[in-house]
mmCIF file of C-alpha atoms in Angstrom:
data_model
loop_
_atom_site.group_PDB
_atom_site.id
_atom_site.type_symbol
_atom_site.label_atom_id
_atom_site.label_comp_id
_atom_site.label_asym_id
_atom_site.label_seq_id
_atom_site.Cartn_x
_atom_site.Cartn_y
_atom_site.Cartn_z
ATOM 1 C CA UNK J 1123 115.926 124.650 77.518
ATOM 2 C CA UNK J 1124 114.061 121.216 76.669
ATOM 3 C CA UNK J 1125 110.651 121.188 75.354
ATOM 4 C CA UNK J 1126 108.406 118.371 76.402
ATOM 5 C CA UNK J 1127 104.812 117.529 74.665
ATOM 6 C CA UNK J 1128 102.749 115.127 76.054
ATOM 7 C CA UNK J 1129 104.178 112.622 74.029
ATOM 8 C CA UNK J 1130 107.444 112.636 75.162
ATOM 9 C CA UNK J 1131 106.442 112.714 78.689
ATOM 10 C CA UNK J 1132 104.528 109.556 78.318
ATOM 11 C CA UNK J 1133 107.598 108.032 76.102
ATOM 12 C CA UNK J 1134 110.210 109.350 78.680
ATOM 13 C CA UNK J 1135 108.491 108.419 82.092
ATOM 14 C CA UNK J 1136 107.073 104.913 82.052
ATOM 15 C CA UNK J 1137 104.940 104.256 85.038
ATOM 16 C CA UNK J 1138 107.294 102.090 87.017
ATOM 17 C CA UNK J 1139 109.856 104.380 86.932
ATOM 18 C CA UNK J 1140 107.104 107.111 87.809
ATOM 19 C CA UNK J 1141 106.668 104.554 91.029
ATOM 20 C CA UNK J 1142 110.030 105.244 92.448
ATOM 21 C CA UNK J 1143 110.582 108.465 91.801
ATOM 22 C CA UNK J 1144 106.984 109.432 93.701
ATOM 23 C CA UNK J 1145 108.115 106.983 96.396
ATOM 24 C CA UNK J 1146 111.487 109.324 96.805
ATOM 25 C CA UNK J 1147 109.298 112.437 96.528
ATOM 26 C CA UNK J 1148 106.822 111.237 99.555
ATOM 27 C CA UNK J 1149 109.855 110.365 101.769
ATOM 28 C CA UNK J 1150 111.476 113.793 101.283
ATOM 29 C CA UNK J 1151 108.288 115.490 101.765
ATOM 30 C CA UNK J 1152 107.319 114.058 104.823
ATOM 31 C CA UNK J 1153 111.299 114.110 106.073
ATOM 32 C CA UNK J 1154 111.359 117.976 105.703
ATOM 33 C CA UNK J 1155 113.293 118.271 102.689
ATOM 34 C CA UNK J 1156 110.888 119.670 100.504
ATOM 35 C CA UNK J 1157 109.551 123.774 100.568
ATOM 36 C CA UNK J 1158 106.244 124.020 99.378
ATOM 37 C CA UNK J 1159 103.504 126.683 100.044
ATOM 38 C CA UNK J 1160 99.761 125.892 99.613
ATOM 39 C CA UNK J 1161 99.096 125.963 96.165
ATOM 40 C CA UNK J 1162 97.322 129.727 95.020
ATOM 41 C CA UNK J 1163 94.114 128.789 93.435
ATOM 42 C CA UNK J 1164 92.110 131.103 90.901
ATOM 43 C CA UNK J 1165 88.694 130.299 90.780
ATOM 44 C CA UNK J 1166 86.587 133.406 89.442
ATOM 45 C CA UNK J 1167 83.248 133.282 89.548
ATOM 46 C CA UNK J 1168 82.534 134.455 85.704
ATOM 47 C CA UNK J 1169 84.890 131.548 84.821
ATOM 48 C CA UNK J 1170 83.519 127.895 85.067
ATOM 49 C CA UNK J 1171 87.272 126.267 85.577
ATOM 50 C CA UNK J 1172 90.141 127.047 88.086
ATOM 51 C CA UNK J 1173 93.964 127.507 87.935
ATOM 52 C CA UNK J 1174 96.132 126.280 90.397
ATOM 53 C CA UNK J 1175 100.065 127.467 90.594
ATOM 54 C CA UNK J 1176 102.267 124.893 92.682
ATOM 55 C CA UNK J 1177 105.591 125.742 93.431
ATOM 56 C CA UNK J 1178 108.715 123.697 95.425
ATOM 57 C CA UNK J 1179 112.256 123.014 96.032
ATOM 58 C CA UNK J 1180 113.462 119.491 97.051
ATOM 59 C CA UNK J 1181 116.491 119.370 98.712
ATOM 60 C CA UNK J 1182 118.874 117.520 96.019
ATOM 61 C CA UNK J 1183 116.854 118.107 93.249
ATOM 62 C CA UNK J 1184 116.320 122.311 92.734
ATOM 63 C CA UNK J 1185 112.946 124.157 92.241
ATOM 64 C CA UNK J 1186 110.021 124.082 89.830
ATOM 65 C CA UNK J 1187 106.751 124.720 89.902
ATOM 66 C CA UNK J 1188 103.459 123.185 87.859
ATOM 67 C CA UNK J 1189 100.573 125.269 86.709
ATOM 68 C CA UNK J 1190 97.653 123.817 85.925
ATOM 69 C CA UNK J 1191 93.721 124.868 84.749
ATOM 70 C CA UNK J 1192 91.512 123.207 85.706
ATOM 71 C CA UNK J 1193 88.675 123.357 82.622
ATOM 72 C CA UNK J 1194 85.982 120.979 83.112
ATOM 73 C CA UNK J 1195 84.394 122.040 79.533
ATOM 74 C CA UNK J 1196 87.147 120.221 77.935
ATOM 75 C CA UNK J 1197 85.345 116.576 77.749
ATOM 76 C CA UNK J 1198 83.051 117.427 75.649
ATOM 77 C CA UNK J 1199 85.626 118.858 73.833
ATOM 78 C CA UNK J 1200 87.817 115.428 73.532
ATOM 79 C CA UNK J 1201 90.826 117.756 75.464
ATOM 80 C CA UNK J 1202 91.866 117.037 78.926
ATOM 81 C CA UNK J 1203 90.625 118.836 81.953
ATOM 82 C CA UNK J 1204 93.687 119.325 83.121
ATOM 83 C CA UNK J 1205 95.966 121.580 80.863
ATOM 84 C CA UNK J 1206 99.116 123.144 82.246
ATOM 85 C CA UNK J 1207 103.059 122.954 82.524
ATOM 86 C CA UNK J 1208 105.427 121.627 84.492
ATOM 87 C CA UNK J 1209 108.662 123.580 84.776
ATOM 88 C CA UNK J 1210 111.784 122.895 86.663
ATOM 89 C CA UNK J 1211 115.273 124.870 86.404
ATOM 90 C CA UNK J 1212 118.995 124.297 86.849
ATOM 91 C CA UNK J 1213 119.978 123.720 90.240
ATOM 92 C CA UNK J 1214 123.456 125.057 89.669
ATOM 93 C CA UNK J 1215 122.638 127.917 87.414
ATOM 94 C CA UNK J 1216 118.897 128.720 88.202
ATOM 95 C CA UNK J 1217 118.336 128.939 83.903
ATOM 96 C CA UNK J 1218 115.094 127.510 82.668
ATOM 97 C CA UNK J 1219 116.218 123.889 82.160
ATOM 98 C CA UNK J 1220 112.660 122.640 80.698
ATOM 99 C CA UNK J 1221 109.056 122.983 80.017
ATOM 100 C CA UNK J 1222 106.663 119.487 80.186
ATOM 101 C CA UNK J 1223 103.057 119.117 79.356
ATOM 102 C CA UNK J 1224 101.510 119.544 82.687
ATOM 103 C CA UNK J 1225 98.584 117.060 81.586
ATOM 104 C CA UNK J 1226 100.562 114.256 81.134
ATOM 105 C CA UNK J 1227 103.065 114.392 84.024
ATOM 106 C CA UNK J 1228 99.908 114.822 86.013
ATOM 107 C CA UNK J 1229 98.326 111.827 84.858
ATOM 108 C CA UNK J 1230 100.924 109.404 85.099
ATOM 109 C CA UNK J 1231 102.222 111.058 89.210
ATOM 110 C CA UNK J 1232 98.976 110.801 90.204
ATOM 111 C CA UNK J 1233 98.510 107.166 89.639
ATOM 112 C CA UNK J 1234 102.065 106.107 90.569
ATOM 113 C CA UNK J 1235 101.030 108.009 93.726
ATOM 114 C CA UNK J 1236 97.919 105.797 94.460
ATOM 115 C CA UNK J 1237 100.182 102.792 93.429
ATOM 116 C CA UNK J 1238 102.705 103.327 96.291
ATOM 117 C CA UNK J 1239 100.077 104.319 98.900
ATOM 118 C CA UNK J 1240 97.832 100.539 97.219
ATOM 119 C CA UNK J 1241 101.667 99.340 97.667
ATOM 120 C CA UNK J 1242 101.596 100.472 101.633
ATOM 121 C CA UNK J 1243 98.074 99.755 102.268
ATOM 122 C CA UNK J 1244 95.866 97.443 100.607
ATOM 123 C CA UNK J 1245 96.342 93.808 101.241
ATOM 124 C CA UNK J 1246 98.838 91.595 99.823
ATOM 125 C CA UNK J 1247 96.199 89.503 97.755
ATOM 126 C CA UNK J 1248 93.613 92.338 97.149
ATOM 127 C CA UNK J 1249 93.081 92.471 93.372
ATOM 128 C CA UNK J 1250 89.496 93.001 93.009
ATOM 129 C CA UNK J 1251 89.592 96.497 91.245
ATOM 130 C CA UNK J 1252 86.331 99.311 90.904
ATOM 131 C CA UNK J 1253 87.288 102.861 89.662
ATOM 132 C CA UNK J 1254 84.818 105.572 89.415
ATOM 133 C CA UNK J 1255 85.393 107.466 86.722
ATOM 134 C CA UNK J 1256 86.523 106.640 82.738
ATOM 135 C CA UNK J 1257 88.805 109.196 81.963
ATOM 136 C CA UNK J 1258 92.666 109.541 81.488
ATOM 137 C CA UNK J 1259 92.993 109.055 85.239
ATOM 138 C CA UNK J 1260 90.997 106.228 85.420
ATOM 139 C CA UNK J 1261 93.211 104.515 83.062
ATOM 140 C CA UNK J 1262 96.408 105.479 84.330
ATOM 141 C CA UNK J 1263 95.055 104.065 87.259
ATOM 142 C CA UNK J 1264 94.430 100.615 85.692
ATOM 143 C CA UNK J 1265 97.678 100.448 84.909
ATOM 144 C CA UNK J 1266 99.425 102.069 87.760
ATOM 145 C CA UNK J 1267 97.517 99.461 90.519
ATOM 146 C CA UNK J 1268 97.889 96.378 88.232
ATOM 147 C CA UNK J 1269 101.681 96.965 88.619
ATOM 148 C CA UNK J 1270 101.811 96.579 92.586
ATOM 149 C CA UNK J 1271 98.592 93.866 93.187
ATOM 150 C CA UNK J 1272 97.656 90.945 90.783
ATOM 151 C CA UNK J 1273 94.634 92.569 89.830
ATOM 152 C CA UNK J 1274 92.192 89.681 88.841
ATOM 153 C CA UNK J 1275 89.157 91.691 88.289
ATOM 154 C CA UNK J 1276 88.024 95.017 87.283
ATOM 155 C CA UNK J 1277 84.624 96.633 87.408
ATOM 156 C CA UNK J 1278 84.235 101.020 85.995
ATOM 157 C CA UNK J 1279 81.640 103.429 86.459
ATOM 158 C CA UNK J 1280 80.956 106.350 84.925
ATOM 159 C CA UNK J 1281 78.114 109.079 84.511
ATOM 160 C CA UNK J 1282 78.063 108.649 80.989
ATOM 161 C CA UNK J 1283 77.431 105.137 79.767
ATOM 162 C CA UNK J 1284 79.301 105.317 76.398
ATOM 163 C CA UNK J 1285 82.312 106.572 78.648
ATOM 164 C CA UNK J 1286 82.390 103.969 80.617
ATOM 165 C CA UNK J 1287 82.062 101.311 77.167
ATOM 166 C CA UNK J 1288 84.701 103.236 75.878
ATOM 167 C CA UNK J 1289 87.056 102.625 79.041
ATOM 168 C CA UNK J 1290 85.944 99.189 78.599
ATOM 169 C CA UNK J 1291 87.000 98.353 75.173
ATOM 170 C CA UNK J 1292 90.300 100.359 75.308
ATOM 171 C CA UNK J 1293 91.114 98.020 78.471
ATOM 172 C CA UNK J 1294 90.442 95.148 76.195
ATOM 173 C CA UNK J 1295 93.182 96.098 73.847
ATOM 174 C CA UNK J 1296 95.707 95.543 77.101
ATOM 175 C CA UNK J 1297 93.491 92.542 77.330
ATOM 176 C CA UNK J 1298 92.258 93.582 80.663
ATOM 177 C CA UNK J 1299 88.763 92.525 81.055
ATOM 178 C CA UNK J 1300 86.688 94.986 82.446
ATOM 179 C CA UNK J 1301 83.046 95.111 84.031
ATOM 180 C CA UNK J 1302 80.633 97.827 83.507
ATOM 181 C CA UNK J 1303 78.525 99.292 86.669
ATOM 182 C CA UNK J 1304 75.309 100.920 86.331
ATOM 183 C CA UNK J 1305 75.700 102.639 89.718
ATOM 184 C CA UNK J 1306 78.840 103.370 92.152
ATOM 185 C CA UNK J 1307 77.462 101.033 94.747
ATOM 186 C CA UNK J 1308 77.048 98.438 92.597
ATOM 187 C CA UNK J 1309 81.014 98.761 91.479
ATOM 188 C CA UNK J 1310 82.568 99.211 94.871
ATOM 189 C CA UNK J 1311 80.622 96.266 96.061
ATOM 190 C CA UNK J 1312 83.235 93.617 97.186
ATOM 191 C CA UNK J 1313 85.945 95.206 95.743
ATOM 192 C CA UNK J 1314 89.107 95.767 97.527
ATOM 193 C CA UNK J 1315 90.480 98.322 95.895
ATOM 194 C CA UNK J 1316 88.857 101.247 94.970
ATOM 195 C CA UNK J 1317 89.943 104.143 92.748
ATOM 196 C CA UNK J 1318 87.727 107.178 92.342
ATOM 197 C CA UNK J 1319 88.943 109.516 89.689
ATOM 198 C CA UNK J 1320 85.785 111.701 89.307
ATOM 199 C CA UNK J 1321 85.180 116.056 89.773
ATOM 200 C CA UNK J 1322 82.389 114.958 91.357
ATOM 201 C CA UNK J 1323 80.881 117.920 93.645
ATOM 202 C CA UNK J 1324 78.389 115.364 96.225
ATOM 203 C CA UNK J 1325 79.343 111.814 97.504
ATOM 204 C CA UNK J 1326 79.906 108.845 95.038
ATOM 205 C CA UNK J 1327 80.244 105.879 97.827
ATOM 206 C CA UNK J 1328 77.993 106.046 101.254
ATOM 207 C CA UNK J 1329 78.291 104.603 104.893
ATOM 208 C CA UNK J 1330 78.729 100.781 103.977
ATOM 209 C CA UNK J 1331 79.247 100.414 100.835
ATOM 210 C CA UNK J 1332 83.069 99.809 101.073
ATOM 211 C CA UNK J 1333 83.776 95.924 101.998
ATOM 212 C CA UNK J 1334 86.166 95.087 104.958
ATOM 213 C CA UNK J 1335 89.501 95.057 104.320
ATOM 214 C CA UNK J 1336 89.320 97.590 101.480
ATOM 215 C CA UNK J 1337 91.730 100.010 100.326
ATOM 216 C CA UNK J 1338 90.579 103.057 98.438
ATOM 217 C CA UNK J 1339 92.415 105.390 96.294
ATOM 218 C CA UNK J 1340 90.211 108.872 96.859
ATOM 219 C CA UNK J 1341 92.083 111.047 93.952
ATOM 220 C CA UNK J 1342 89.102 113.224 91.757
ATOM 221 C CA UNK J 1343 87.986 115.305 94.519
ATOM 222 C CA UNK J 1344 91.185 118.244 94.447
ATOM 223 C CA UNK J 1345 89.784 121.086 95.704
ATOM 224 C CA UNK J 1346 87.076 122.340 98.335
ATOM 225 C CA UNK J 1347 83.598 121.706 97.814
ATOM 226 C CA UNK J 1348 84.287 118.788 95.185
ATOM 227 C CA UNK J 1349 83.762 115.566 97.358
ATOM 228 C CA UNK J 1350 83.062 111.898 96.524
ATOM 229 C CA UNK J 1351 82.776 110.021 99.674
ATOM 230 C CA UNK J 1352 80.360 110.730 102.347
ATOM 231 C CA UNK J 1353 81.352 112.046 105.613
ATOM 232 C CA UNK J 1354 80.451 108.824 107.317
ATOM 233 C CA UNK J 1355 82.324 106.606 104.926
ATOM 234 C CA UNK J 1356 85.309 108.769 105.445
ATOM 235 C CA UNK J 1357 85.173 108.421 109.456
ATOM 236 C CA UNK J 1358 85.149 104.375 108.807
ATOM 237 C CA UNK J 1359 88.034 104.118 107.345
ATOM 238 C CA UNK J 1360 91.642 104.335 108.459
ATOM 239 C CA UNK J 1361 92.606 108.239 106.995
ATOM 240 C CA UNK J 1362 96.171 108.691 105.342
ATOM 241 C CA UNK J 1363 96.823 112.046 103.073
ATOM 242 C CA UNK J 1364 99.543 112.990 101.099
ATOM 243 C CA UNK J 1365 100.033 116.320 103.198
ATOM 244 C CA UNK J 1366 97.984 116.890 106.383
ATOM 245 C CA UNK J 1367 98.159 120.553 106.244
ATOM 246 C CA UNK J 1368 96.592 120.497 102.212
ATOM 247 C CA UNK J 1369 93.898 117.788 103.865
ATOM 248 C CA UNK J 1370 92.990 119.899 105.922
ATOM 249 C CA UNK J 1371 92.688 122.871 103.998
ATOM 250 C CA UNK J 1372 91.960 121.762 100.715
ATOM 251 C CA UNK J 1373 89.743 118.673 100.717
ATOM 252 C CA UNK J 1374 85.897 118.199 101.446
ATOM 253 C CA UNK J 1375 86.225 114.771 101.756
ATOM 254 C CA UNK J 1376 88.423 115.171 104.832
ATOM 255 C CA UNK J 1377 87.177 118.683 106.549
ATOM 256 C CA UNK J 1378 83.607 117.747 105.701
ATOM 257 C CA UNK J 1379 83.707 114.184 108.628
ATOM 258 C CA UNK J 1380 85.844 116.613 110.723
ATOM 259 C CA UNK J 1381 83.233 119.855 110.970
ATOM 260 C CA UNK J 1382 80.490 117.468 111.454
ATOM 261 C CA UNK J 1383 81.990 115.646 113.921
ATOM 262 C CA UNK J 1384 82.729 111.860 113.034
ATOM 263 C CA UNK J 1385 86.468 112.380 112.937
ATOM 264 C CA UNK J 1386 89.074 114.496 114.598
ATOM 265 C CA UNK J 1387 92.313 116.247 112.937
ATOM 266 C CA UNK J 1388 94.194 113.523 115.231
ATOM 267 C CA UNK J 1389 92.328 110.953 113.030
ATOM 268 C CA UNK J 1390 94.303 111.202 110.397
ATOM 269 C CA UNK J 1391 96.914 108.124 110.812
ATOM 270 C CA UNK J 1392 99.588 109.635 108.648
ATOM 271 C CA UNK J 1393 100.789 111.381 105.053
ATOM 272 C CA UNK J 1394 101.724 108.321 103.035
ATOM 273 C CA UNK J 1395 105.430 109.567 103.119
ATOM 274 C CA UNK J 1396 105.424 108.737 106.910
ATOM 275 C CA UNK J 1397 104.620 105.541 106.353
ATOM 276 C CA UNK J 1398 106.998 104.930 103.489
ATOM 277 C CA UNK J 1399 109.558 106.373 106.663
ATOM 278 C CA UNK J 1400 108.062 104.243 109.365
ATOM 279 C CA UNK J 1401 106.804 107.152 111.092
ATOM 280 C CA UNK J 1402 103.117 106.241 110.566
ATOM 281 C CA UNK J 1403 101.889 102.468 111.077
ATOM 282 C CA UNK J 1404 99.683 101.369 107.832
ATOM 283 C CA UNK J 1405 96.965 98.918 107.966
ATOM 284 C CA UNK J 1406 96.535 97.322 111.094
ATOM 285 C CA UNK J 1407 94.343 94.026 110.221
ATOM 286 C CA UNK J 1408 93.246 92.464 107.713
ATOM 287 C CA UNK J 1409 89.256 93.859 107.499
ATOM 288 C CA UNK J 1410 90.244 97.001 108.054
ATOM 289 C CA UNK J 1411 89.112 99.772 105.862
ATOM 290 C CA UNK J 1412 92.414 102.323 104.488
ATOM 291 C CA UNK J 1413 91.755 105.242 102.173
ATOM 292 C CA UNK J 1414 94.202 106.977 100.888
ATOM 293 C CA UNK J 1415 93.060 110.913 99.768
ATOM 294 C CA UNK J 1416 95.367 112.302 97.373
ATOM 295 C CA UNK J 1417 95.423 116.189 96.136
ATOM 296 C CA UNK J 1418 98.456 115.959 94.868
ATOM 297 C CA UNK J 1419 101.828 117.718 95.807
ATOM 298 C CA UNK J 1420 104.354 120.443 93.701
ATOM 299 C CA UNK J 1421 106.968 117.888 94.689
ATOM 300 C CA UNK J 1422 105.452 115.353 92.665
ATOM 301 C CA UNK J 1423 105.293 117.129 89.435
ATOM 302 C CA UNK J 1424 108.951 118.654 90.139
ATOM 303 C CA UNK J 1425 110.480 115.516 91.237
ATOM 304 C CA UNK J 1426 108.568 113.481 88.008
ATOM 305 C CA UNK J 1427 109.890 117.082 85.651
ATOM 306 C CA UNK J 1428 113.346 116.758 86.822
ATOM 307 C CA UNK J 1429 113.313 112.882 85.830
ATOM 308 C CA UNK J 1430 111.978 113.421 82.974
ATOM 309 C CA UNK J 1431 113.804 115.647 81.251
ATOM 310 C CA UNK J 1432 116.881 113.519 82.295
ATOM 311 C CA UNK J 1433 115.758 110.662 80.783
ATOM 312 C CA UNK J 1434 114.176 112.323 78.279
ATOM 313 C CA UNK J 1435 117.878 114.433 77.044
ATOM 314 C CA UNK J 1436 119.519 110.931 77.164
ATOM 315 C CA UNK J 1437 117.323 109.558 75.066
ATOM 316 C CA UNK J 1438 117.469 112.393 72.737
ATOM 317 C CA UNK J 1439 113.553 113.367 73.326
ATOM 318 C CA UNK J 1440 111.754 116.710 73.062
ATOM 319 C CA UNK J 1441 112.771 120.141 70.988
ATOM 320 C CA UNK J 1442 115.628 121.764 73.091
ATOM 321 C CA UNK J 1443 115.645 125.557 72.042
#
């Protein structure tokens, strides 16, 4: 069994490889080939975080499963919210055939995600980049989205000020230059491409305040009752999902529009994988508005543990026991 810490994920799965193994994973999911219940989430009430369990099998690859808390507490503790582990065993065998920080293979799927879905959707010269949010998301973000659109400008927001200075001057050091926002509107405005990375539990960006011919990257929202676009600005836009049956049981963003009315199920143009398949059309026209909500899928995090831990045993990384 290989053991993986966080960094030997990070030295074993460098984002553009992370690109096309997620666009392999979204295929296969949307083709059928992949098993996956609706993740089991814990949330007790005497406890402030959650844990999630995800478990798959992908046809050609084997199962695994990721489990993941949720622990919001952890920023102020310098930690990541996200702790957890990825696990994934022999195909052949069924023996536990490794272990991988959970936190970092989620942080680098989740933005190679949003890359292939900016890939799909967003317009060939969009590069005017907002995220919402500072955090480790937000920055594998920057660098997921700068591999797929020149990216000639990007502006950050963030509840906390010295957060947001602090994405700003890390950026630097890739010398990216990056704005500060004081508000979300005043981030998102003109941008076309949007990122929002936050937990945030009410709506970040209103009716209008995405530009035409925007493509948004709705990731921070996970689970019900977190939400960070309103209804309305959800109905606007051209819908895609990663899986329609976890939209529409597992996101506010998307049920919210839909039980009050601006939106139908049918609304819902495709899961990203169906357009990857040509199943789904993508954008349509130039000034139209596509947002992409990601929850993220057990296929991603077994798909991105089983390449890991190849690359990772080839290039003699991690504590095998």
């Amino acid at each position: 069994m290989l053991i993986l810490d966080g960094e030997a994920v990070r030295a074993s799965y460098p984002m553009t490889e992370a690109i096309s193994v997620m666009t392999e994973a979204l295929r296969a999911f949307s083709s059928g080939k992949v098993t996956q219940p609706l993740r089991s989430v814990l949330a007790p009430p005497s406890e402030e975080g959650v844990f999630a369990m995800m478990p798959c099998h992908a046809e050609g690859l084997g199962y695994g499963f990721k489990a993941i808390m949720h622990n919001p507490g952890n920023e102020a503790r310098g930690l990541s919210t996200h702790i957890g582990m990825v696990t994934v065993f022999d195909p052949e065998t069924g023996e536990l055939s490794a272990v991988l920080d959970g936190s970092a293979v989620t942080a680098i799927r989740t933005a190679a995600v949003s890359a292939v879905a900016t890939r799909e959707l967003a317009r060939a010269d969009a590069g005017d980049l907002a995220i919402l949010g500072s955090g480790t998301q937000a920055r594998t973000h920057l660098e997921a989205v700068r591999l797929v659109r020149d990216v000639h400008r990007v502006r950050v927001w963030s509840r906390t000020a010295e957060r947001a200075r602090d994405f700003r001057d890390w950026a630097a050091a890739l010398d990216v230059a990056v704005e500060v926002a004081a508000t979300p509107e005043e981030a998102v405005r003109g941008a076309d491409l949007v990122c929002t990375t936050t937990a945030s539990r009410v709506p970040l960006i209103g009716a209008g305040a995405l530009s035409p011919g925007a493509h948004v990257n709705a990731v921070g929202a996970s689970v019900r009752g977190a939400r960070e676009l309103a209804p309305a600005a959800v109905a606007g836009c051209a819908v895609f999902v990663d899986s329609r049956e976890s939209a529409l049981n597992e996101s506010s963003d998307i049920c919210d529009p839909i039980d009050a009315g601006l939106m139908d199920e049918k609304d819902i143009r495709g899961e990203i994988g169906e357009v990857l398949l040509g199943t789904a059309r993508g954008r349509t026209e130039p000034k139209e508005i596509t947002l992409f909500k990601s929850l993220g899928l057990a296929v991603e995090d077994v798909a991105s543990g089983f390449s890991i831990a190849a690359r990772a045993r080839k290039g003699g990384i991690g504590v095998a026991v």
